[in-house]
CSV table of C-alpha atoms in Angstrom, one decimal:
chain,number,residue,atom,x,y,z
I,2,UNK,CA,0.0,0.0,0.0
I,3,UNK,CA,2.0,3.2,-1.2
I,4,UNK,CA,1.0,5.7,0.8
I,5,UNK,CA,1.3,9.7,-0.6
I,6,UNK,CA,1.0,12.9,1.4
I,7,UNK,CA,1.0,16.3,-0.2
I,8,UNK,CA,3.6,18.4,1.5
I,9,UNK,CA,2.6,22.2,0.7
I,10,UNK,CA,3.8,25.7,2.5
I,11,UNK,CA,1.7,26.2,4.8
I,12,UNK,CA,0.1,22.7,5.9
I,13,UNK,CA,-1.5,22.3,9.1
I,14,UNK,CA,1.1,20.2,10.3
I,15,UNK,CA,-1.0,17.8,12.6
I,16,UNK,CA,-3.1,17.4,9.2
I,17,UNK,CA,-0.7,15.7,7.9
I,18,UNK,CA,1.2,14.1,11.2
I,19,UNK,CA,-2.1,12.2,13.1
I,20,UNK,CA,-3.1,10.2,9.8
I,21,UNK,CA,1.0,9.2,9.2
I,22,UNK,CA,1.2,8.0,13.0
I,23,UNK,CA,-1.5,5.5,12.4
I,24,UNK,CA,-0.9,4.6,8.9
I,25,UNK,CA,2.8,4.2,9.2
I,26,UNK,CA,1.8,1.7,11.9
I,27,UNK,CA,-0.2,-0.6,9.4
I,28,UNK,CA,1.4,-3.4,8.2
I,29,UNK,CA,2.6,-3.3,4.5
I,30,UNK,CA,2.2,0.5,4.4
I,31,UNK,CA,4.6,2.9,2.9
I,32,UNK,CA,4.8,6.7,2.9
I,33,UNK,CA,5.9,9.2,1.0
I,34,UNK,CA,5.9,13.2,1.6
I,35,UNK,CA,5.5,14.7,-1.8
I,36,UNK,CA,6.6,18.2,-2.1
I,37,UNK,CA,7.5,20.5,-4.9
I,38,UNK,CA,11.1,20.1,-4.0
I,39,UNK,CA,13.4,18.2,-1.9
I,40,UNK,CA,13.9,21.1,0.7
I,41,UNK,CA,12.4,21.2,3.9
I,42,UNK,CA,8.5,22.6,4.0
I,43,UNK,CA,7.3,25.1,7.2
I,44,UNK,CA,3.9,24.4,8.0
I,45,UNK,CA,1.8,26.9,9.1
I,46,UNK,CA,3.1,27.7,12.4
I,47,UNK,CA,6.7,27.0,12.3
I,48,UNK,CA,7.5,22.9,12.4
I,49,UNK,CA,9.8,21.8,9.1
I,50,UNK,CA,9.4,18.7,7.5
I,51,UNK,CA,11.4,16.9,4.9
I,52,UNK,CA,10.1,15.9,1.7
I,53,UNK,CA,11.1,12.3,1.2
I,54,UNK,CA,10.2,12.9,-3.1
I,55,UNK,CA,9.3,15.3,-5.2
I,56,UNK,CA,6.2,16.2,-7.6
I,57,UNK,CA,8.5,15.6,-10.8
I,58,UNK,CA,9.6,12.3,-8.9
I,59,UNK,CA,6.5,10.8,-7.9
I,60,UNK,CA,5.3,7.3,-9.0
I,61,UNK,CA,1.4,6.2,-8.5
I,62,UNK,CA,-0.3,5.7,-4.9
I,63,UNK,CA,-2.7,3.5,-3.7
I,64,UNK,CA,-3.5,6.1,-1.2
I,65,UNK,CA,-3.8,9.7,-1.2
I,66,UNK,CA,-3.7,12.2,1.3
I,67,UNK,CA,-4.4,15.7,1.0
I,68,UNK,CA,-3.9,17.7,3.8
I,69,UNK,CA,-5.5,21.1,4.8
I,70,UNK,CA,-4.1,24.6,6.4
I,71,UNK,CA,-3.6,27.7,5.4
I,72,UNK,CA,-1.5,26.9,2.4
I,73,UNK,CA,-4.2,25.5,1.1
I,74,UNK,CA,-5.5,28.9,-0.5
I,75,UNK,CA,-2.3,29.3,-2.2
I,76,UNK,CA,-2.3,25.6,-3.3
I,77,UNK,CA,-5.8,25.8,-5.0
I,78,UNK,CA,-4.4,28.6,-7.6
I,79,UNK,CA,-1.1,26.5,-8.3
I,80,UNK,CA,-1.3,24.8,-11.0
I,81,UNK,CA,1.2,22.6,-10.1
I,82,UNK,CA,-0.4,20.8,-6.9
I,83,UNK,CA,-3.8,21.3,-8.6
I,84,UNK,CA,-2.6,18.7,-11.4
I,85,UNK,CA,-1.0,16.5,-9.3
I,86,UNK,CA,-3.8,16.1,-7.1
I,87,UNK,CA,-6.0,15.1,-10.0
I,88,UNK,CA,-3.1,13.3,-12.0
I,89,UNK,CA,-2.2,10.9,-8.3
I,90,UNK,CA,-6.4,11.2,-8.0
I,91,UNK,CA,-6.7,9.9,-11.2
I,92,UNK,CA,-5.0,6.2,-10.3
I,93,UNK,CA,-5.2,5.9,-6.6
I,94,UNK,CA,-7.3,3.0,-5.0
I,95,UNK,CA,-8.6,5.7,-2.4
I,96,UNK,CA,-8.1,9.7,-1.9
I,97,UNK,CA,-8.4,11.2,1.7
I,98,UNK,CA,-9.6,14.8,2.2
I,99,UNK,CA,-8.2,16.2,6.0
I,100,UNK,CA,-9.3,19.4,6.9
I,101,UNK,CA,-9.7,21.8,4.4
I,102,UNK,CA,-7.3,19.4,2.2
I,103,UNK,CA,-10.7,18.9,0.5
I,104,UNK,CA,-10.7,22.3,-1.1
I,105,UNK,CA,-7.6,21.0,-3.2
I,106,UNK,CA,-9.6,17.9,-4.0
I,107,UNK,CA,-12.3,20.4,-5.2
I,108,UNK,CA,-10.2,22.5,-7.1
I,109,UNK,CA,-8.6,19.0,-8.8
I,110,UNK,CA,-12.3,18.9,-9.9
I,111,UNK,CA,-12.6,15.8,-8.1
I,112,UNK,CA,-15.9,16.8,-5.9
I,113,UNK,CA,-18.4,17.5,-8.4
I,114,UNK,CA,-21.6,15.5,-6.9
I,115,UNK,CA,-20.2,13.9,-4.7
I,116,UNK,CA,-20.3,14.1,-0.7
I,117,UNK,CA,-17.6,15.7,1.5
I,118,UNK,CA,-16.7,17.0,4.7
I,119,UNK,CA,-13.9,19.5,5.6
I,120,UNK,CA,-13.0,21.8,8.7
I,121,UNK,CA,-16.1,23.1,9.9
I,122,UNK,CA,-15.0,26.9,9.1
I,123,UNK,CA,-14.2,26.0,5.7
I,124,UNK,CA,-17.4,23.5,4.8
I,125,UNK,CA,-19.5,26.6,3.4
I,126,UNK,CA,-17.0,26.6,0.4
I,127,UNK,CA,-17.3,23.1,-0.5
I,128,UNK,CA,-20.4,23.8,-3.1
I,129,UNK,CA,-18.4,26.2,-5.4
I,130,UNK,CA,-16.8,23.3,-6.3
I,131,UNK,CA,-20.1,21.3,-7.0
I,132,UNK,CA,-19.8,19.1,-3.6
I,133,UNK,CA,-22.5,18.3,-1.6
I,134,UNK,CA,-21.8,19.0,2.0
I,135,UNK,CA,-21.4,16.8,4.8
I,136,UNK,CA,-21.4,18.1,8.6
I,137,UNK,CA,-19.6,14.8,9.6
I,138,UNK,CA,-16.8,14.0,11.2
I,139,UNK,CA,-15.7,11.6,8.6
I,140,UNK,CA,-17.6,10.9,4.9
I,141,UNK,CA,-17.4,8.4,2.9
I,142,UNK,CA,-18.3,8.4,-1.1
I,143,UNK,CA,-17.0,5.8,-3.2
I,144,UNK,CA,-13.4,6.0,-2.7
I,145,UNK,CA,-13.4,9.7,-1.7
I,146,UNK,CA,-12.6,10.2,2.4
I,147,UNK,CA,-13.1,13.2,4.1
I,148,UNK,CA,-12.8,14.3,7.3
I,149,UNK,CA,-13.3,17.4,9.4
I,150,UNK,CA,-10.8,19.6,10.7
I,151,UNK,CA,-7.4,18.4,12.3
I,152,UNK,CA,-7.3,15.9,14.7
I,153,UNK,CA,-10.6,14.0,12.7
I,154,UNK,CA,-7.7,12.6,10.5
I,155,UNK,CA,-6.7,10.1,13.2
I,156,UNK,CA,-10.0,9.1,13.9
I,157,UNK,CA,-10.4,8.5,9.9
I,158,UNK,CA,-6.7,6.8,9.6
I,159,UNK,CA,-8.0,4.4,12.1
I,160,UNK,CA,-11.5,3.3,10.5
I,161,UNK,CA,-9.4,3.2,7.1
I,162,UNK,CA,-7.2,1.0,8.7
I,163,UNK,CA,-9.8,-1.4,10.3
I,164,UNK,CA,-11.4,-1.7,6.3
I,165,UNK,CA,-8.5,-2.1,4.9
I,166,UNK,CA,-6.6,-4.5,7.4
I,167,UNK,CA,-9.2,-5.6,9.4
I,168,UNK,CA,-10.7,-4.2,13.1
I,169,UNK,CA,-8.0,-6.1,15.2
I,170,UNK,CA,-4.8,-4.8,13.2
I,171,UNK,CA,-6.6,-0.5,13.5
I,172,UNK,CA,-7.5,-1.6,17.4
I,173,UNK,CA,-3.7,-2.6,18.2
I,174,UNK,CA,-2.8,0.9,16.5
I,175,UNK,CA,-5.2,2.4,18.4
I,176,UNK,CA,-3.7,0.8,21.8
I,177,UNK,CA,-0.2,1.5,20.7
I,178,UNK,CA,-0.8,5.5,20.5
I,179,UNK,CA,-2.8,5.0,23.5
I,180,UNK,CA,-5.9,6.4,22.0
I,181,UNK,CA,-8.6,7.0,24.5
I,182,UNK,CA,-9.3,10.3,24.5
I,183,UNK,CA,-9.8,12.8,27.6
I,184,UNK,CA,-10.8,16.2,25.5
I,185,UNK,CA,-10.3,18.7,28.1
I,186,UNK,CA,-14.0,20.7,27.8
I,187,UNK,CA,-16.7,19.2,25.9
I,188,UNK,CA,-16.6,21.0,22.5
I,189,UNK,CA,-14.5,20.4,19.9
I,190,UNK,CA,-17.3,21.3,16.9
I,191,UNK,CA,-19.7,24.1,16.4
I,192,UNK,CA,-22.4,22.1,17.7
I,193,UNK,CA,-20.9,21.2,21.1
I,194,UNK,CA,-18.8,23.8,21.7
I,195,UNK,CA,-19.9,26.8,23.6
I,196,UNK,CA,-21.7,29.8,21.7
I,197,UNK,CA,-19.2,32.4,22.7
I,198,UNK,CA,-16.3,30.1,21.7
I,199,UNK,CA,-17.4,29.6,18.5
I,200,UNK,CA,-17.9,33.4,18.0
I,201,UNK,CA,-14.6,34.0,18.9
I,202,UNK,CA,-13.1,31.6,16.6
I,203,UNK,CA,-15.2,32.8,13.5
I,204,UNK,CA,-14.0,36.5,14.4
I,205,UNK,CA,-10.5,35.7,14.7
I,206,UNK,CA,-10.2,34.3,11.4
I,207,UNK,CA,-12.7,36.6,9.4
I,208,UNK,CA,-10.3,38.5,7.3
I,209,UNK,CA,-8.6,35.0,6.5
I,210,UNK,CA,-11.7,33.6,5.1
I,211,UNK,CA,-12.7,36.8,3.1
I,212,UNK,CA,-9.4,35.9,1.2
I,213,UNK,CA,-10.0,32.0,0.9
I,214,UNK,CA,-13.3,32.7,-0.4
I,215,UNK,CA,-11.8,35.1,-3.3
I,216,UNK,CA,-9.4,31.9,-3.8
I,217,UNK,CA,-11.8,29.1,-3.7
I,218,UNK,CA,-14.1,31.4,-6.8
I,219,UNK,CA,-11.2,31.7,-8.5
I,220,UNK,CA,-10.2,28.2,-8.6
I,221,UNK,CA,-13.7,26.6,-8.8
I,222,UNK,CA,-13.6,29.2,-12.0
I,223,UNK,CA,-10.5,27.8,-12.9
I,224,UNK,CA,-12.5,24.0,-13.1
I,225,UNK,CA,-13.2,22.7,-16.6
I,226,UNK,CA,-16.5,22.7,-17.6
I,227,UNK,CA,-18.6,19.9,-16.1
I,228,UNK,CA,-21.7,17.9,-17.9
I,229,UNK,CA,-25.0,19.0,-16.5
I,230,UNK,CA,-25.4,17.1,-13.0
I,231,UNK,CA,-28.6,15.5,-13.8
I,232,UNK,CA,-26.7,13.8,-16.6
I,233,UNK,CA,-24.3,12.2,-14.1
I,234,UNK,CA,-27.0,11.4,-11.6
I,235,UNK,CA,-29.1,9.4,-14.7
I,236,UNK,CA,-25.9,7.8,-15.3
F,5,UNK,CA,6.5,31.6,26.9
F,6,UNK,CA,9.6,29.9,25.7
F,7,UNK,CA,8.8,25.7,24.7
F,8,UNK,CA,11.6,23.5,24.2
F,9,UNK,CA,11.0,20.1,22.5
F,10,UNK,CA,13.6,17.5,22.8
F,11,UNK,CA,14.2,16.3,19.3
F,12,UNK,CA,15.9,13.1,19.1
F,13,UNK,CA,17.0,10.1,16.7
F,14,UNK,CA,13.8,7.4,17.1
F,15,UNK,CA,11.2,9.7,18.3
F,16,UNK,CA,7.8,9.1,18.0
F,17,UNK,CA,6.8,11.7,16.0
F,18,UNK,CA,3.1,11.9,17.0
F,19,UNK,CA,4.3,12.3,21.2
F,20,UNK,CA,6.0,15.7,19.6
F,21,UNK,CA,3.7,17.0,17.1
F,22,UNK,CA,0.3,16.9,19.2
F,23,UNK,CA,1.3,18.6,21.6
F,24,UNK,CA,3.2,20.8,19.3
F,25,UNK,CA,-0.2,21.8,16.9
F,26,UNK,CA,-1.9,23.3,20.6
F,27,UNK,CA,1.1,24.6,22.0
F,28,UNK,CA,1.6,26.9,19.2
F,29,UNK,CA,-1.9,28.2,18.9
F,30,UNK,CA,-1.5,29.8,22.7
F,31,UNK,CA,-0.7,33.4,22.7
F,32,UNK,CA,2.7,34.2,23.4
F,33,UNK,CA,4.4,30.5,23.1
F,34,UNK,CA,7.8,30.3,21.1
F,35,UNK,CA,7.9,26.7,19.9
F,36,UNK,CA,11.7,25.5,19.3
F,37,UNK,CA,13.3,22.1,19.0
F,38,UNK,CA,16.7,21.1,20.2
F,39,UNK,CA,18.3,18.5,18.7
F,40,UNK,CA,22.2,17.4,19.1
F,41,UNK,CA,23.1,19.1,15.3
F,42,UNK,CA,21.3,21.3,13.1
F,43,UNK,CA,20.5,18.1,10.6
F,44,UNK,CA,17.1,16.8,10.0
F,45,UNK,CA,16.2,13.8,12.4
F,46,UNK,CA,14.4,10.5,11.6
F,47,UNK,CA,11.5,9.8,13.6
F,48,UNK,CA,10.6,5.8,14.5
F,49,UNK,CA,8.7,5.7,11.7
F,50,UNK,CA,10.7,7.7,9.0
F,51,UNK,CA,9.2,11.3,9.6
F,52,UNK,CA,11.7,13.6,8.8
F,53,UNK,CA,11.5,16.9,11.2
F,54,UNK,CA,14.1,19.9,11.0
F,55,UNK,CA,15.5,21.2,14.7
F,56,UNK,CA,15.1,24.8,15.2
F,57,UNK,CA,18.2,25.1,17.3
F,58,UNK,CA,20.5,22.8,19.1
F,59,UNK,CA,22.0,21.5,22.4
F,60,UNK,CA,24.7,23.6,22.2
F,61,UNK,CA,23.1,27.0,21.2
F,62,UNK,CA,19.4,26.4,23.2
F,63,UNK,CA,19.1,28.9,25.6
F,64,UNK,CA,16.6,28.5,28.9
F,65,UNK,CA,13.0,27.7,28.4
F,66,UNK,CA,9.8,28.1,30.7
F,67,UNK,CA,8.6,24.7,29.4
F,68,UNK,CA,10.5,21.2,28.4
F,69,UNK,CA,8.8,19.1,26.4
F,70,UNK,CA,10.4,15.9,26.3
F,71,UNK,CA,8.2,13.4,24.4
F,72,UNK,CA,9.1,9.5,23.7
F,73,UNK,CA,9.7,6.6,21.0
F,74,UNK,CA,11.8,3.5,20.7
F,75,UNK,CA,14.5,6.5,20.6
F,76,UNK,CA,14.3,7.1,24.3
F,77,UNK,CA,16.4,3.9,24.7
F,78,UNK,CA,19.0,5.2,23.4
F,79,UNK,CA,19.0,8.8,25.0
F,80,UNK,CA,18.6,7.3,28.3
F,81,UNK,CA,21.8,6.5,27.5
F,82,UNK,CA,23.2,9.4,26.2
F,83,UNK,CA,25.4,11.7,28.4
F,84,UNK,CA,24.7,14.7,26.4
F,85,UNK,CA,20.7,14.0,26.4
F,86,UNK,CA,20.8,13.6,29.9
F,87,UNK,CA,22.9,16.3,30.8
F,88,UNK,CA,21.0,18.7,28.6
F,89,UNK,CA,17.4,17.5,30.0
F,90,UNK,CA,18.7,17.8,33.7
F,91,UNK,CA,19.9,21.4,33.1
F,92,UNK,CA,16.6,22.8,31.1
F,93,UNK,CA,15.0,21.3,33.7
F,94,UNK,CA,16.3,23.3,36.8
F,95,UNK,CA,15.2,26.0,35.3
F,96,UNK,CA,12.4,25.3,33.1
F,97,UNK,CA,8.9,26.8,35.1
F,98,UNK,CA,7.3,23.5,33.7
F,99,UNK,CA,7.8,19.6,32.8
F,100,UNK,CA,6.4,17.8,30.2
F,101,UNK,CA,7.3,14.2,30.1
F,102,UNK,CA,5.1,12.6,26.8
F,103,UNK,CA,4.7,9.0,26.7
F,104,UNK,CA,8.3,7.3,27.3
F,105,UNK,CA,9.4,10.5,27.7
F,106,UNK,CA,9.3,10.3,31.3
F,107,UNK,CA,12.2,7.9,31.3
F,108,UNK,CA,14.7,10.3,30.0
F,109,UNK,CA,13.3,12.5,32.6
F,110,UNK,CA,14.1,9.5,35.3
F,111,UNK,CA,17.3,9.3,33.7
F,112,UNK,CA,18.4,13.1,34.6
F,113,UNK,CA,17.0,12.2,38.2
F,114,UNK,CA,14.2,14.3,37.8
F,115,UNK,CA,11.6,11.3,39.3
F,116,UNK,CA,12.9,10.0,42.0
F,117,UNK,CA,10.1,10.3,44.8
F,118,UNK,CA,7.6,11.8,42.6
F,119,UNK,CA,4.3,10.6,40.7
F,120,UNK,CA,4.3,10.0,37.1
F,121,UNK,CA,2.9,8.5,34.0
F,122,UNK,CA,4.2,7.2,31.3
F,123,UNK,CA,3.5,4.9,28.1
F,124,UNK,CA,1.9,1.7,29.4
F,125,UNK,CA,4.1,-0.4,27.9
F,126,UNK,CA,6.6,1.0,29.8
F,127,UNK,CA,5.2,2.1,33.1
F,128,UNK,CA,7.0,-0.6,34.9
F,129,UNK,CA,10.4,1.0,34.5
F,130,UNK,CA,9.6,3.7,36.4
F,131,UNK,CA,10.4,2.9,39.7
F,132,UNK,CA,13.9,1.7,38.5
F,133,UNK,CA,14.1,5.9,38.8
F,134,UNK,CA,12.3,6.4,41.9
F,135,UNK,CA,9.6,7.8,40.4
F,136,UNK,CA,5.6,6.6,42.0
F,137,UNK,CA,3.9,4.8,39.0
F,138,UNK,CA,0.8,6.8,37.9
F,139,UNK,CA,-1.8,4.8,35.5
F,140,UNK,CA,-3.4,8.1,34.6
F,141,UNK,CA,-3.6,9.7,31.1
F,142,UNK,CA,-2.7,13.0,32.9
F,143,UNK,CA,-0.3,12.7,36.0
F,144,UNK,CA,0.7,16.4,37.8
F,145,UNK,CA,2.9,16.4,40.4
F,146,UNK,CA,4.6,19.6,41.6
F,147,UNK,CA,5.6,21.8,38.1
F,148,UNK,CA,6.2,17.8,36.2
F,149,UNK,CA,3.6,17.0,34.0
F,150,UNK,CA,3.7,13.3,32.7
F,151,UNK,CA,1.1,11.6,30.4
F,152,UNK,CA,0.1,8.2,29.0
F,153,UNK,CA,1.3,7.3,25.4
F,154,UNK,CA,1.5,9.1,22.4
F,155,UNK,CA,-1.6,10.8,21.7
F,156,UNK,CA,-2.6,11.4,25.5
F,157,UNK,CA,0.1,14.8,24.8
F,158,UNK,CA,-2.9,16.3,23.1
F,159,UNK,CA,-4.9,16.4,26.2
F,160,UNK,CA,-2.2,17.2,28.1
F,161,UNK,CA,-1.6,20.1,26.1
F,162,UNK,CA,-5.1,21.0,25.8
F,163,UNK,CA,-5.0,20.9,29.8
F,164,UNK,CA,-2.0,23.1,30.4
F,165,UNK,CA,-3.3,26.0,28.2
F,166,UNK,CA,-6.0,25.9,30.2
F,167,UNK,CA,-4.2,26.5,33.1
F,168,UNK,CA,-1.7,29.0,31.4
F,169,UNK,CA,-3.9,31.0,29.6
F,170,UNK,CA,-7.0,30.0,30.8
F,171,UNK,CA,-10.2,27.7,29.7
F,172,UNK,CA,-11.7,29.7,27.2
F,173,UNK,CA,-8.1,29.6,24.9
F,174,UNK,CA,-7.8,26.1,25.4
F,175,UNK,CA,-11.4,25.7,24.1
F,176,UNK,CA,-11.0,28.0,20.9
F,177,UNK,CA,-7.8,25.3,20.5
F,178,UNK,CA,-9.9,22.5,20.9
F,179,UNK,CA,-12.6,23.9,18.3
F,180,UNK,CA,-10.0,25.5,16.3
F,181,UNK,CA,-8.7,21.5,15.7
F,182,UNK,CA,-11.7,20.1,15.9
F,183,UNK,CA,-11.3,18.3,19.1
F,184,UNK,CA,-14.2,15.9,19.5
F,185,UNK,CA,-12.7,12.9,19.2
F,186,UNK,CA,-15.0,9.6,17.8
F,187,UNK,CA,-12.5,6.8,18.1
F,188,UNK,CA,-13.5,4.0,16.3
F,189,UNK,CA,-13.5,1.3,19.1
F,190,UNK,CA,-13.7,1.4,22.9
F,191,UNK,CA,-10.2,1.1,23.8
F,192,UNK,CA,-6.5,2.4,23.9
F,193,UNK,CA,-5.6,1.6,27.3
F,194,UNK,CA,-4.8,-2.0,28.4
F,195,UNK,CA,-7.5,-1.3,30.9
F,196,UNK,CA,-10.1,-0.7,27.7
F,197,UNK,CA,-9.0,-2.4,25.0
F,198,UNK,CA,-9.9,-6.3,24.9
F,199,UNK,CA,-7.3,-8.7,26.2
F,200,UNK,CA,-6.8,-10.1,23.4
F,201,UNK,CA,-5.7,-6.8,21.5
F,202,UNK,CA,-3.5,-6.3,24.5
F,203,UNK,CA,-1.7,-9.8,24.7
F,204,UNK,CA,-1.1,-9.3,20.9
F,205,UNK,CA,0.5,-5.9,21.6
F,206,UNK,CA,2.7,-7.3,24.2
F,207,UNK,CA,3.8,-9.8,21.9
F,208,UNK,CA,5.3,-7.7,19.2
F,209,UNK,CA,7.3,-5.6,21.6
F,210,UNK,CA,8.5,-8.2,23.5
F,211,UNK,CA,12.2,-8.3,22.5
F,212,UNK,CA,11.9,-4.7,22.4
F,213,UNK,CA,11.0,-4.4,26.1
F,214,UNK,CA,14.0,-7.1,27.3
F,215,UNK,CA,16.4,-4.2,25.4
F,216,UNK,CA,15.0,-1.4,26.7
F,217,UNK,CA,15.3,-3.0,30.8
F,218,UNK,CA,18.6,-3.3,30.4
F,219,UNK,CA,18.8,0.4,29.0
F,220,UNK,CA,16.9,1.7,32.3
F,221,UNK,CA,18.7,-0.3,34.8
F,222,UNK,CA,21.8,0.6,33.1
F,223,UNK,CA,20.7,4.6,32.9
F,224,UNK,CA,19.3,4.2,36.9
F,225,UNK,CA,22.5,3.0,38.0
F,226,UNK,CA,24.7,6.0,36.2
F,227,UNK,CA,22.0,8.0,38.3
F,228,UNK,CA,23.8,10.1,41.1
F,229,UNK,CA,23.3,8.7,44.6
F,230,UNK,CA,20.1,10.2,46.3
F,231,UNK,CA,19.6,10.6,49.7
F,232,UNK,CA,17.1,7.8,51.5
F,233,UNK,CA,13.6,8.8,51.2
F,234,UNK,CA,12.7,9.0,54.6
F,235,UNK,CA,15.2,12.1,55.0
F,236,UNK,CA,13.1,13.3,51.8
F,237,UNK,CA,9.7,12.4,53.7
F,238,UNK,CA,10.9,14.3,57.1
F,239,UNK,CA,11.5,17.6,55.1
């Protein structure tokens, strides 16, 4: 099972990191962060990682993962990750969406009709590219995985791994990282976290998402045209 | 607020970059991590992560993070590890030990006579350091925080905010990552998980465990003599 990760500027590194912990733990798995070069890629808020190939260098996967952050408005209008998305898309057995990694699987036009989730303050953006919304943690559609925001990647690694390799081998995983979470508060999504929480949250990051919804019209703009939808769904 | 990760060779990457996504959403917090040379180092599982700064250049910090791995074995070892986590720690306002973590910090003889936690695979080796075994996720005693296994850093975390900055930045954290967890089986402590998931884990690390004895009697006996307990107790 050849496992890719995209590797952008940018990238929410826990995105990326909670899926690799339990999916480097599966047995046959193997993992590769693709980046655009082989030099070392800042994620949002400081931590550098090391591409282990390149774009350019990059055979087919059996499983994609695209992971979300801040980069991702930037990766949405570059041509370059937008073609390799749909190119690795194109051949893998499955594609994961984390966190608002699913806004580069929209702008690979790889959404259209079908189901997806994403971080909960970037879900309202999923449509432009001609998804249909899902408020859950984790969605499932064909062979299209999404998850919510962050830390929902571990909890989608995990059921991945118990279809793929069976319940026992994703339940040894889940011992070994000594998963049994203690949240601190409850919370944790819009719905369950507390009104003023959620307020502050959306007012901390409204000038962000003023310039990720320019970059999500001009990518979904970008798309090539689409057949009607009713002709897919009479498919 | 000045955060010091431990960064070395065999490191479970997840035990650093949990705690590393919350840390670095608190107001204030400077995130570096010290390794032994400015080169890249290879986590357990082939992550690649880039120090910030080193052992030699790493000034004081207000909190350690030292988090675990198959790595810690060797670092128990390891005068300069040692040294380095013994000295940050005498001046260091707080203690993280993640997951096998908390050897290294038994190894500088920062456990001996106090409570702590610690990966449960390898909770048995604490009293070769003096340290009073906890079997909770969370474990505070004095200014040294010590948690379960890998992903119990993220509560931890989570926790400490809250008593840094206080619980309404620690819930914008949690929402912010989307911190509701939904594991996908009861489990992930030997206490939760079915026996036979825990006999199987057990199994596989087996030989690993024989090795790593050896390493923590060998570290406990390089430990500097303390005086008896009860002259501790009578203080």
């Amino acid at each position: 099972m050849k496992v890719h990760f995209l590797l952008f500027a940018g990238v929410t590194q826990l995105d990326l990191t909670g899926p690799y912990e339990v999916l480097a733990r599966a047995p046959g798995f193997e993992i590769e962060l693709v980046a655009k070069t082989a030099h070392p890629v800042r994620s949002d808020r400081g931590l550098m990682l090391v591409p282990s190939t390149t774009i350019a260098l990059a055979e087919a996967c059996d499983l994609l993962v695209v992971p979300g952050g801040p980069g991702t408005d930037d990766a949405i209008l570059d041509a370059e990750w937008v073609e390799f998305t749909r190119r690795q898309a194109a051949t893998a057995r499955y594609v994961f969406g984390i966190c608002t990694g699913s806004l580069l699987l929209g702008a690979a036009g790889l959404l259209e009709g079908r189901r997806s989730s994403c971080h909960w303050q970037a879900r309202e953006f999923l449509p432009y590219f001609g998804a249909i919304t899902s408020e859950d943690r984790m969605c499932v559609d064909g062979n299209l995985y999404t998850s919510g925001g962050v830390t929902s990647g571990i909890d989608m690694a995990l059921k991945v791994v118990a279809i793929l390799c069976g319940p026992a081998v994703a339940q040894e995983i889940q011992l070994q990282i000594e998963y049994d979470p203690e949240p601190p508060f409850p919370g944790g999504t819009p719905r369950t976290s507390e009104a003023h929480i959620v307020q502050k949250c959306l007012a901390a990051t409204q000038a962000r998402r003023t310039l990720r919804e320019a970059a999500v019209r001009k990518a979904a703009a970008a798309l090539p045209a689409q057949p009607p939808r009713r002709a897919l769904c009479s498919e």
